[in-house]
C-alpha positions as a Markdown table, in Angstrom:
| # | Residue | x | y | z |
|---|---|---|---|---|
| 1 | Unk | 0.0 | 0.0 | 0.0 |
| 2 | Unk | 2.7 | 2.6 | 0.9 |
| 3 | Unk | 4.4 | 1.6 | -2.7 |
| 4 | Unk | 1.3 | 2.3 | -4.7 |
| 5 | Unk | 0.7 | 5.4 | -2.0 |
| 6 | Unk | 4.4 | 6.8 | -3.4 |
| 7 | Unk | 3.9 | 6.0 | -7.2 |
| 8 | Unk | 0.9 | 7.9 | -7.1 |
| 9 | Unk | 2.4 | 11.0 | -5.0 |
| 10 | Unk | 5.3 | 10.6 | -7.7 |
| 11 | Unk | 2.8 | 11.0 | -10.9 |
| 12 | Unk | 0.8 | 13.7 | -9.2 |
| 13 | Unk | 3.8 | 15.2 | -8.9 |
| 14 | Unk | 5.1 | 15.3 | -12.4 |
| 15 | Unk | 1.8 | 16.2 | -13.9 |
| 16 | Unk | 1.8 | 19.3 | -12.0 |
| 17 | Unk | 5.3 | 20.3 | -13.0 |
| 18 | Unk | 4.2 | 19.7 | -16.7 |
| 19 | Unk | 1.4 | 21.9 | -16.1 |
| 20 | Unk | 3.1 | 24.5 | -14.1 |
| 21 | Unk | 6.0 | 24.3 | -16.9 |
| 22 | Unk | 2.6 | 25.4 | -19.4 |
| 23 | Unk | 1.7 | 28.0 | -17.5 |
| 24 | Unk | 5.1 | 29.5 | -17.2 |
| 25 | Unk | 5.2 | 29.5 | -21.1 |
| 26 | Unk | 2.9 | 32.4 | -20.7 |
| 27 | Unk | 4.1 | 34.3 | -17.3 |
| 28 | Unk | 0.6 | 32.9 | -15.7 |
| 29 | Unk | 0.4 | 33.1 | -12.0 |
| 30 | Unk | -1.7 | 30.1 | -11.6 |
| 31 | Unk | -2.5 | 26.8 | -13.0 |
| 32 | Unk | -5.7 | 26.4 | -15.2 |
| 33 | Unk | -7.8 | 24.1 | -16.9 |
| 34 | Unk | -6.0 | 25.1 | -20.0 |
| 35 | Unk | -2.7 | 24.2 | -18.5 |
| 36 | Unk | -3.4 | 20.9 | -16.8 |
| 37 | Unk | -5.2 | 20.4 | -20.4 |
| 38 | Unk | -1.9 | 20.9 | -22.1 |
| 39 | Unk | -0.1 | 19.5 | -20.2 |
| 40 | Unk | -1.5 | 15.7 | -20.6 |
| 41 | Unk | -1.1 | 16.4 | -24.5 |
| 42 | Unk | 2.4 | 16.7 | -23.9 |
| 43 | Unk | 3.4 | 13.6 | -22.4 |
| 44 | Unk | 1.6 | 10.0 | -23.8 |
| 45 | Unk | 2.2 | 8.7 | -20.0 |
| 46 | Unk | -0.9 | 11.7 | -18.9 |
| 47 | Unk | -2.9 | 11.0 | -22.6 |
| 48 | Unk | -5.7 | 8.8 | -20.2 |
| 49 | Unk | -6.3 | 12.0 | -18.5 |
| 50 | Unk | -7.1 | 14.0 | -21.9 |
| 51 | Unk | -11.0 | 12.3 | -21.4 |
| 52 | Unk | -11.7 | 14.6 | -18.4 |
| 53 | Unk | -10.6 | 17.7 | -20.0 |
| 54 | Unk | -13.0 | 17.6 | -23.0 |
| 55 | Unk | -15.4 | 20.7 | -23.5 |
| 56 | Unk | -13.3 | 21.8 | -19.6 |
| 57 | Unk | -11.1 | 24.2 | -21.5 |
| 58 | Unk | -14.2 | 26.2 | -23.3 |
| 59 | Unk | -15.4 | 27.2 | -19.6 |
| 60 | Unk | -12.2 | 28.1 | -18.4 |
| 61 | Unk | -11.6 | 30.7 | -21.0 |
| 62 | Unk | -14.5 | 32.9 | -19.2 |
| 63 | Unk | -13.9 | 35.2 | -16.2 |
| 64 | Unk | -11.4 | 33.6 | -14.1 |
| 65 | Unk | -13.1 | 32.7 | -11.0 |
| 66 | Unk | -11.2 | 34.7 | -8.5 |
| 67 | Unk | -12.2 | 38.1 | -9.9 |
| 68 | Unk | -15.4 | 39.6 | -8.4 |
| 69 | Unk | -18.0 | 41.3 | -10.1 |
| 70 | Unk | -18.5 | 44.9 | -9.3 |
| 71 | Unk | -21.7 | 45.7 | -7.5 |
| 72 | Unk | -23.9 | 48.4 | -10.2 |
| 73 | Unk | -24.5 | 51.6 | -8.3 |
């Protein structure tokens, strides 16, 4: 259990290198949708991950979450 426990901390790992290296192509601040999308293209080890990105990228192109909307006076 601790062996598979390890592999799995060791891929989690990598994939959010690959993604972080994706959003540094492009001075981001933080990881999107967009990036983790990018970055399982990138490597055929993540291409079983690419099923739970389809249609993800399309929604996070809109407002990024952590900007609020400004109250209407």
């Amino acid at each position: 259990l601790t062996l598979i426990s390890r592999a799995i901390e060791l891929f989690e790992k990598e994939f959010v290198l690959a993604a972080l290296a994706e959003a540094s192509k492009e001075d981001s601040t933080r990881i999107t949708v967009a990036h983790l999308k990018r970055a399982a293209e990138s490597d055929p080890k993540f291409e079983f991950l690419l099923s739970i990105f389809q249609g993800k990228e399309e929604e996070d192109e809109e407002e990024p979450v952590t900007k609020k909307a400004k109250p209407e006076l």
